[in-house]
Short mmCIF file of C-alpha atoms in Angstrom, two decimals:
data_model
loop_
_atom_site.label_atom_id
_atom_site.label_comp_id
_atom_site.label_asym_id
_atom_site.label_seq_id
_atom_site.Cartn_x
_atom_site.Cartn_y
_atom_site.Cartn_z
CA MET A 1 11.54 -50.01 -1.68
CA PRO A 2 8.33 -49.44 0.18
CA GLY A 3 7.78 -45.97 1.52
CA LYS A 4 9.38 -44.24 -1.43
CA GLY A 5 6.96 -42.51 -3.68
CA LYS A 6 6.60 -39.46 -5.78
CA ARG A 7 6.93 -36.21 -3.95
CA GLY A 8 4.81 -33.18 -4.54
CA LYS A 9 1.43 -34.84 -4.50
CA GLY A 10 0.59 -33.55 -1.03
CA ARG A 11 -1.52 -30.48 -0.66
CA GLY A 12 0.19 -27.27 0.32
CA LYS A 13 -1.24 -24.59 2.53
CA SER A 14 -4.81 -23.82 1.65
CA ARG A 15 -5.20 -20.25 0.57
CA GLY A 16 -8.09 -18.77 2.42
CA LYS A 17 -9.57 -15.34 1.98
CA LYS A 18 -7.40 -12.51 3.18
CA PRO A 19 -8.89 -10.52 6.03
CA LYS A 20 -10.56 -7.42 4.65
CA LYS A 21 -8.93 -4.16 5.69
CA PRO A 22 -11.27 -1.72 7.39
CA GLU A 23 -12.27 1.31 5.33
CA VAL A 24 -10.32 4.36 6.46
CA ASP A 25 -11.83 7.84 6.42
CA ILE A 26 -9.25 10.10 4.75
CA LEU A 27 -11.17 13.19 5.90
CA SER A 28 -11.09 12.36 9.60
CA PRO A 29 -9.49 14.94 11.92
CA ALA A 30 -6.52 12.66 12.62
CA ALA A 31 -5.93 12.06 8.91
CA MET A 32 -6.18 15.79 8.15
CA LEU A 33 -3.67 16.61 10.89
CA ASN A 34 -1.26 14.04 9.49
CA LEU A 35 -1.74 15.44 5.98
CA TYR A 36 -1.08 18.97 7.26
CA TYR A 37 2.41 17.90 8.33
CA ILE A 38 3.38 15.79 5.30
CA ALA A 39 1.87 17.66 2.32
CA HIS A 40 3.36 20.89 1.01
CA ASN A 41 0.63 21.96 -1.40
CA VAL A 42 -2.71 20.85 -2.84
CA ALA A 43 -1.19 18.76 -5.64
CA ASP A 44 1.05 17.00 -3.12
CA CYS A 45 -1.95 16.39 -0.88
CA LEU A 46 -3.95 14.78 -3.68
CA GLN A 47 -1.00 12.67 -4.81
CA LEU A 48 -0.44 11.34 -1.29
CA ARG A 49 -4.12 10.37 -1.09
CA GLY A 50 -3.94 8.42 -4.34
CA PHE A 51 -5.45 10.93 -6.78
CA ARG A 52 -2.70 11.28 -9.39
CA TRP A 53 -3.01 13.37 -12.52
CA PRO A 54 -2.02 12.20 -16.01
CA GLY A 55 1.68 12.67 -16.64
CA ALA A 56 2.59 12.87 -12.96
CA PRO A 57 6.10 11.64 -12.17
CA LYS A 58 6.12 8.31 -10.36
CA SER A 59 7.28 8.66 -6.78
CA LYS A 60 9.96 6.39 -5.38
CA LYS A 61 9.16 5.11 -1.91
CA GLY A 62 12.07 4.95 0.49
CA LYS A 63 14.58 7.10 -1.35
CA ASN A 64 18.16 6.47 -0.31
CA LYS A 65 20.03 9.62 0.65
CA THR A 66 23.73 9.08 0.14
#
C-alpha cells in the first residue's frame, strides 16, 4: 500500500547547546547570609559549598522523616 513505510527514519528534536548558567559568587553577602542560617560549623559550610573531604559520608538530599 502506498503511504506505508518504515518508521523511525525521521529526525527527532535537534539537541542544541544548553544555556550556560551564570557564574554565582559564593562569597557574596546574600550567599554568606544564607550560609549563616544553614551551616552549623566550618566542615558543614565547606561540604554545602561542594568542598568535600576524603572519606566524608555521602549526604542524602530530601530525607524522608517518618
